[in-house]
Amino acid sequence: MNIVITGGAGFVGSHLAEALLAAGHSVVVLDNLLTGRRVNIAHLEQRPRFEYRFHDVCDPLPDLPCDALFHMASPASPEGYGRHPIETMLTNSQGTLHALQLAQRHNARFLVTSTSEVYGDPKEHPQSETYWGNVNPVGPRSCYDEGKRYAEALTYNYSQVHRLDARIVRIFNTYGPRNSPEDGRVVPNFITQALRGQPLTVYGDGRQTRSFCYVADLVEGLQRALFTAGTQGEVINLGNPAEFTVLELANLVVRVTGSRSEVRQVAARPEEIAQRRPDISKAKRLLGWEPAIALDDGLARTAAWLGEELGLKASAAER
Ligand code: NAD
Ligand code: UDP
């Protein structure tokens, strides 16, 4: 298949591109490197069935051969969208329209990567796809939450009106190699701090919870969501249902990296999300999918990558 990935130079998209190439597909990545890095796909650029094009999806997409399209372009970390709120909204609105138009022109399968953030600060726990969410439209997360809610609504209505073979995947916190230490998400932050022997900065009291999915598990789920028959029009949560407090995560990172860092509580984030855990029974039923990699294992793999990236491998092992 000819597959287009918008945002494919990012953390998740680069792993997906790798997996699709390995499965024998041709892949074109469109990315403007707003939060992604060319180095994420550098190892793919010499492959004959891979192409990278610098492109902002807020401009109409080039008319590429396209049997399937993964629309993943969007800043994803609170720091990333906090730095680029308007770009985030435009990417998820105009960018999603342009991605849908390309898919429609080629009668291609379409998958948009939405987020657990559409549930906001959830009143229902765990979160299943039927929950409508609790979102502040004018808060620090609104550019992302409302941008993704718009992207979902546009995809839903486009698929209704044009009979597009589209599905919506709501991704829960995912981590792994290529999660850049600069992007501010909790796992790369904590591992980087642990490897450097710095205090791990827990925002607030650390009792807020998240459920962390290793990137290889997510990439398997994304492929199944696109390729499995009977997923047209579906909304599917993908994430790891094992739930941890942020404080538990910090202590686990210290243990896995063998660090001597202290765990320090610092100022809470405004409008913190108190708890988050996916109900993945739909993904299990429709896709036969569930995550296989436990948090301590995934953290060790991520720490090995970050250690190389930061040139800290040896010192981490010695601490
Ligand atoms: P990322 O920031 O590493 O990747 C996003 C990519 O989109 C980057 O390469 C960025 O340069 C690109 N991009 C942004 N705006 C663009 C534009 N206008 N035109 C072209 N490219 C643009 O983030 P990620 O973690 O890889 O996330 C990928 C997708 O998955 C995003 O849609 C995100 O919302 C979704 N998601 C991720 C997580 C997670 O935990 N990683 C959780 C929920 C949802
Ligand atoms: N967090 C933290 N210290 C950090 C980074 C994040 O305590 O250095 C917390 C953050 O307040 C949130 C959780 O970790 O409760 C996950 O944050 P992240 O930015 O990774 O993603 P979110 O789920 O909030 O979008």
Coordinates of C-alpha atoms and ligand atoms in Angstrom, one line a residue:
M1 CA 0.0 0.0 0.0
N2 CA 1.0 3.6 -0.5
I3 CA 0.7 5.2 3.0
V4 CA 0.9 8.8 4.0
I5 CA 1.7 9.8 7.6
T6 CA 1.3 13.4 8.6
G7 CA 3.4 14.2 11.6
G8 CA 5.6 11.2 10.8
A9 CA 8.8 12.8 11.9
G10 CA 7.5 12.9 15.5
F11 CA 7.9 10.5 18.3
V12 CA 5.0 8.1 17.5
G13 CA 4.9 8.7 13.7
S14 CA 8.5 7.7 13.2
H15 CA 8.0 4.4 14.9
L16 CA 4.9 3.8 12.8
A17 CA 6.7 4.7 9.6
E18 CA 9.4 2.1 10.6
A19 CA 6.8 -0.6 11.2
L20 CA 4.9 0.1 8.0
L21 CA 8.1 -0.1 5.9
A22 CA 9.0 -3.4 7.6
A23 CA 5.5 -4.7 6.7
G24 CA 6.3 -3.9 3.0
H25 CA 4.4 -0.7 2.5
S26 CA 5.6 2.5 0.8
V27 CA 5.5 5.5 3.2
V28 CA 5.5 9.2 2.6
V29 CA 6.0 11.4 5.7
L30 CA 4.7 15.0 5.6
D31 CA 5.9 17.1 8.5
N32 CA 6.9 20.7 9.2
L33 CA 9.1 19.7 12.2
L34 CA 7.2 22.0 14.5
T35 CA 7.7 19.5 17.4
G36 CA 9.3 16.6 15.5
R37 CA 12.9 16.0 14.5
R38 CA 14.4 15.0 11.2
V39 CA 16.8 12.8 13.1
N40 CA 13.8 10.6 14.1
I41 CA 13.5 9.4 10.5
A42 CA 17.2 9.8 9.4
H43 CA 17.7 6.0 9.4
L44 CA 14.7 5.6 7.0
E45 CA 15.6 8.2 4.5
Q46 CA 17.9 6.0 2.4
R47 CA 15.2 3.3 2.1
P48 CA 13.7 3.0 -1.5
R49 CA 10.1 3.0 -0.3
F50 CA 10.4 5.9 2.0
E51 CA 10.0 9.6 1.3
Y52 CA 10.1 12.7 3.6
R53 CA 8.6 16.0 2.5
F54 CA 8.7 19.1 4.5
H55 CA 5.1 20.2 4.6
D56 CA 2.7 22.2 6.8
V57 CA -0.6 20.5 6.8
C58 CA -2.3 23.8 7.2
D59 CA -1.6 24.1 3.5
P60 CA -3.5 21.7 1.2
L61 CA -1.6 18.4 0.9
P62 CA 0.2 17.4 -2.3
D63 CA -1.7 15.0 -4.4
L64 CA 0.3 11.9 -3.5
P65 CA -0.6 8.2 -4.3
C66 CA -2.6 7.3 -1.2
D67 CA -4.3 4.0 -0.2
A68 CA -4.2 4.9 3.5
L69 CA -3.5 8.0 5.6
F70 CA -2.5 8.3 9.3
H71 CA -3.2 11.9 10.3
M72 CA -0.9 12.4 13.3
A73 CA 0.4 16.0 12.8
S74 CA -0.1 18.0 16.0
P75 CA 1.9 19.1 18.9
A76 CA 1.2 16.6 21.7
S77 CA 2.9 17.5 24.9
P78 CA 1.5 20.2 27.2
E79 CA 4.7 22.2 26.8
G80 CA 4.6 21.7 23.0
Y81 CA 1.0 22.9 22.5
G82 CA 1.5 25.5 25.3
R83 CA 4.3 27.1 23.1
H84 CA 2.2 26.8 19.9
P85 CA -1.5 27.2 20.8
I86 CA -2.6 28.8 17.5
E87 CA -0.6 26.4 15.4
T88 CA -2.1 23.5 17.4
M89 CA -5.7 24.7 16.7
L90 CA -5.0 25.3 13.0
T91 CA -3.2 22.0 12.5
N92 CA -6.1 20.1 14.0
S93 CA -8.8 22.1 12.1
Q94 CA -7.4 23.1 8.7
G95 CA -4.8 20.4 8.8
T96 CA -7.4 17.7 9.4
L97 CA -9.6 19.0 6.6
H98 CA -6.7 18.8 4.2
A99 CA -5.8 15.3 5.3
L100 CA -9.5 14.2 4.9
Q101 CA -9.6 15.8 1.4
L102 CA -6.6 13.8 0.3
A103 CA -8.0 10.6 1.6
Q104 CA -11.4 11.2 0.0
R105 CA -9.8 12.0 -3.4
H106 CA -8.1 8.6 -3.3
N107 CA -10.9 6.7 -1.5
A108 CA -8.2 5.9 1.1
R109 CA -8.5 4.5 4.6
F110 CA -8.2 7.2 7.2
L111 CA -7.1 7.2 10.8
V112 CA -6.8 10.4 13.0
T113 CA -4.9 10.2 16.2
S114 CA -7.0 11.9 18.8
T115 CA -6.3 11.9 22.5
S116 CA -7.5 11.0 26.0
E117 CA -7.5 14.8 26.4
V118 CA -10.9 14.9 24.7
Y119 CA -12.2 13.5 28.1
G120 CA -10.7 16.6 29.8
D121 CA -10.6 16.2 33.6
P122 CA -12.8 13.1 33.6
K123 CA -15.8 12.6 35.9
E124 CA -16.0 9.0 34.7
H125 CA -13.2 6.5 35.5
P126 CA -11.8 4.6 33.7
Q127 CA -12.7 6.4 30.5
S128 CA -14.6 4.5 27.8
E129 CA -15.3 5.8 24.3
T130 CA -18.9 6.6 25.2
Y131 CA -17.9 9.3 27.7
W132 CA -18.3 12.8 26.3
G133 CA -15.7 14.5 28.6
N134 CA -15.3 17.4 30.9
V135 CA -13.3 20.0 29.0
N136 CA -12.6 23.7 29.7
P137 CA -12.8 25.5 26.3
V138 CA -10.8 28.5 27.5
G139 CA -8.0 27.0 29.7
P140 CA -4.3 26.2 29.3
R141 CA -5.1 22.9 27.5
S142 CA -8.0 24.1 25.4
C143 CA -6.0 24.6 22.2
Y144 CA -5.2 20.9 22.2
D145 CA -8.4 19.5 23.7
E146 CA -10.8 21.5 21.6
G147 CA -8.6 21.2 18.5
K148 CA -8.8 17.4 18.8
R149 CA -12.5 17.5 19.5
Y150 CA -12.9 19.5 16.3
A151 CA -10.7 17.0 14.4
E152 CA -12.9 14.2 15.7
A153 CA -16.1 16.0 14.8
L154 CA -14.8 16.8 11.3
T155 CA -13.7 13.3 10.7
Y156 CA -17.0 11.9 11.9
N157 CA -19.1 14.2 9.7
Y158 CA -16.8 13.8 6.7
S159 CA -17.1 10.1 7.0
Q160 CA -20.9 10.4 7.3
V161 CA -21.3 12.7 4.3
H162 CA -18.6 11.3 2.0
R163 CA -18.7 7.6 3.2
L164 CA -15.0 7.8 3.9
D165 CA -13.4 4.7 5.5
A166 CA -12.3 6.7 8.6
R167 CA -11.7 5.9 12.3
I168 CA -10.7 7.9 15.3
V169 CA -8.1 6.6 17.8
R170 CA -7.9 8.2 21.2
I171 CA -4.3 7.7 22.4
F172 CA -3.5 7.7 26.2
N173 CA -0.1 8.7 27.5
T174 CA 2.6 6.9 25.5
Y175 CA 6.3 6.9 26.0
G176 CA 9.5 5.3 24.6
P177 CA 12.6 5.9 22.6
R178 CA 12.6 9.2 20.6
N179 CA 10.4 10.8 23.2
S180 CA 12.6 13.9 23.2
P181 CA 14.0 15.1 26.5
E182 CA 13.0 18.7 25.3
D183 CA 9.3 18.0 24.9
G184 CA 8.5 18.1 28.6
R185 CA 6.4 15.0 29.0
V186 CA 6.8 13.2 32.3
V187 CA 8.6 10.1 31.3
P188 CA 11.5 11.7 29.4
N189 CA 11.6 14.4 32.0
F190 CA 12.0 12.0 34.9
I191 CA 14.4 9.7 33.1
T192 CA 16.6 12.6 32.0
Q193 CA 16.6 14.0 35.6
A194 CA 17.4 10.5 37.0
L195 CA 20.3 10.0 34.6
R196 CA 21.7 13.4 35.3
G197 CA 21.4 12.9 39.1
Q198 CA 19.0 15.8 39.4
P199 CA 15.9 15.9 41.5
L200 CA 12.8 14.4 39.8
T201 CA 10.3 17.3 39.7
V202 CA 6.8 16.0 40.7
Y203 CA 4.2 18.7 39.9
G204 CA 1.9 19.1 42.9
D205 CA 1.5 16.3 45.4
G206 CA 2.0 13.6 42.8
R207 CA -1.2 11.8 43.6
Q208 CA -2.6 12.5 40.1
T209 CA -2.7 9.3 38.0
R210 CA -1.8 8.4 34.4
S211 CA -1.6 5.1 32.5
F212 CA 1.5 4.7 30.4
C213 CA 1.7 2.8 27.1
Y214 CA 5.0 1.7 25.5
V215 CA 5.3 3.0 22.0
A216 CA 5.7 -0.4 20.3
D217 CA 2.4 -1.5 21.8
L218 CA 0.7 1.6 20.5
V219 CA 2.1 1.3 17.0
E220 CA 0.7 -2.3 16.8
G221 CA -2.7 -1.0 17.9
L222 CA -2.6 1.8 15.4
Q223 CA -1.9 -0.6 12.5
R224 CA -4.7 -2.9 13.7
A225 CA -7.1 0.0 13.9
L226 CA -6.4 1.0 10.3
F227 CA -6.3 -2.4 8.7
T228 CA -8.8 -4.5 10.7
A229 CA -12.1 -5.0 8.8
G230 CA -15.2 -3.5 10.6
T231 CA -13.4 -0.5 12.1
Q232 CA -14.9 2.1 9.7
G233 CA -16.6 4.8 11.7
E234 CA -15.3 3.5 15.1
V235 CA -13.8 5.5 17.9
I236 CA -11.2 3.4 19.8
N237 CA -9.2 4.0 22.9
L238 CA -5.5 2.8 22.7
G239 CA -3.5 2.9 25.9
N240 CA -2.2 0.7 28.8
P241 CA -4.8 0.3 31.5
A242 CA -2.2 -0.1 34.3
E243 CA -2.6 3.1 36.3
F244 CA 0.1 4.7 38.4
T245 CA 0.3 7.9 40.5
V246 CA 3.0 10.3 39.3
L247 CA 4.8 9.8 42.6
E248 CA 4.8 6.0 41.9
L249 CA 6.2 6.7 38.5
A250 CA 9.0 8.9 39.9
N251 CA 10.1 6.2 42.4
L252 CA 10.0 3.5 39.7
V253 CA 12.2 5.6 37.4
V254 CA 14.7 6.1 40.2
R255 CA 14.8 2.3 40.7
V256 CA 14.9 1.3 37.1
T257 CA 17.8 3.8 36.3
G258 CA 19.7 3.0 39.5
S259 CA 19.8 6.7 40.2
R260 CA 20.5 8.5 43.5
S261 CA 18.2 11.4 42.6
E262 CA 15.7 12.6 45.1
V263 CA 12.0 12.9 44.2
R264 CA 11.0 16.5 44.9
Q265 CA 7.5 18.0 44.9
V266 CA 7.3 21.4 43.1
A267 CA 4.4 23.7 42.1
A268 CA 1.3 22.0 40.6
R269 CA 0.3 22.6 37.0
P270 CA -2.7 24.7 36.5
E271 CA -5.8 22.7 35.7
E272 CA -4.1 19.4 36.4
I273 CA -6.0 16.3 35.2
A274 CA -6.6 14.3 38.4
Q275 CA -6.9 10.8 37.0
R276 CA -6.7 9.0 33.7
R277 CA -7.0 5.3 32.7
P278 CA -8.3 3.9 29.5
D279 CA -11.1 1.3 29.2
I280 CA -9.7 -0.7 26.4
S281 CA -12.4 -3.4 26.1
K282 CA -13.4 -2.1 22.7
A283 CA -9.8 -2.4 21.3
K284 CA -9.6 -5.9 22.8
R285 CA -12.9 -6.9 21.2
L286 CA -12.5 -5.2 17.8
L287 CA -8.8 -5.5 17.2
G288 CA -7.7 -8.4 19.5
W289 CA -5.2 -5.8 20.9
E290 CA -3.9 -5.2 24.3
P291 CA -0.5 -3.9 25.5
A292 CA 2.2 -6.4 26.2
I293 CA 5.1 -4.3 27.7
A294 CA 5.1 -3.6 31.4
L295 CA 6.0 -0.2 32.7
D296 CA 9.4 -1.2 34.3
D297 CA 10.4 -2.9 31.1
G298 CA 9.4 0.0 28.9
L299 CA 11.1 2.5 31.2
A300 CA 14.4 0.5 31.0
R301 CA 14.3 0.5 27.2
T302 CA 13.5 4.2 27.2
A303 CA 16.3 5.0 29.7
A304 CA 18.8 3.0 27.5
W305 CA 17.8 5.2 24.5
L306 CA 17.9 8.5 26.5
G307 CA 21.2 7.5 28.0
E308 CA 22.7 7.2 24.5
E309 CA 21.0 10.4 23.4
L310 CA 22.3 12.4 26.3
G311 CA 25.7 10.7 26.4
L312 CA 25.0 9.5 30.0
K313 CA 24.8 5.8 29.6
A314 CA 27.9 4.9 31.6
S315 CA 27.3 7.3 34.5
A316 CA 23.7 6.1 34.9
A317 CA 24.8 2.5 35.2
E318 CA 27.4 3.4 37.8
R319 CA 25.1 5.5 40.0
Ligands
NAD1 P1 5.2 14.7 18.4 O1 5.1 16.1 18.7 O2 6.5 14.0 18.6 O3 4.8 14.5 16.8 C1 3.8 15.3 16.2 C2 4.4 15.6 14.8 O4 3.5 16.5 14.1 C3 5.8 16.4 14.9 O5 6.7 15.7 14.1 C4 5.4 17.8 14.4 O6 6.5 18.4 13.8 C5 4.3 17.5 13.4 N1 3.4 18.6 13.1 C6 2.9 19.5 14.0 N2 2.2 20.4 13.4 C7 2.3 20.2 12.0 C8 1.8 20.8 10.9 N3 1.1 21.9 10.9 N4 2.2 20.3 9.7 C9 2.9 19.2 9.6 N5 3.4 18.5 10.7 C10 3.1 19.0 11.9 O7 4.0 14.0 19.1 P2 3.6 12.4 19.2 O8 3.7 12.0 20.6 O9 4.4 11.6 18.2 O10 2.1 12.5 18.8 C11 1.6 12.1 17.5 C12 0.1 12.2 17.5 O11 -0.4 11.3 18.5 C13 -0.4 13.6 17.7 O12 -1.5 13.8 16.9 C14 -0.9 13.5 19.2 O13 -1.9 14.4 19.4 C15 -1.3 12.1 19.3 N6 -1.2 11.7 20.7 C16 0.0 11.3 21.3 C17 0.0 10.9 22.6 C18 1.3 10.5 23.3 O14 1.3 10.2 24.5 N7 2.4 10.4 22.6 C19 -1.1 10.9 23.4 C20 -2.3 11.3 22.8 C21 -2.3 11.7 21.5
UDP2 N1 4.5 15.8 35.5 C1 5.4 15.9 36.6 N2 6.7 16.3 36.4 C2 7.1 16.6 35.1 C3 6.3 16.5 34.0 C4 5.0 16.1 34.2 O1 5.0 15.7 37.7 O2 8.3 16.9 35.0 C5 3.1 15.3 35.7 C6 2.1 16.2 35.1 O3 1.7 17.2 36.1 C7 1.0 15.2 34.9 C8 1.7 14.0 34.5 O4 3.0 14.1 35.0 O5 0.2 15.0 36.1 C9 1.7 13.7 33.0 O6 2.2 14.9 32.4 P1 2.6 14.9 30.8 O7 3.0 16.3 30.5 O8 3.5 13.8 30.4 O9 1.2 14.7 30.1 P2 -0.4 15.0 30.4 O10 -0.9 13.6 30.7 O11 -0.5 15.9 31.5 O12 -0.9 15.5 29.1

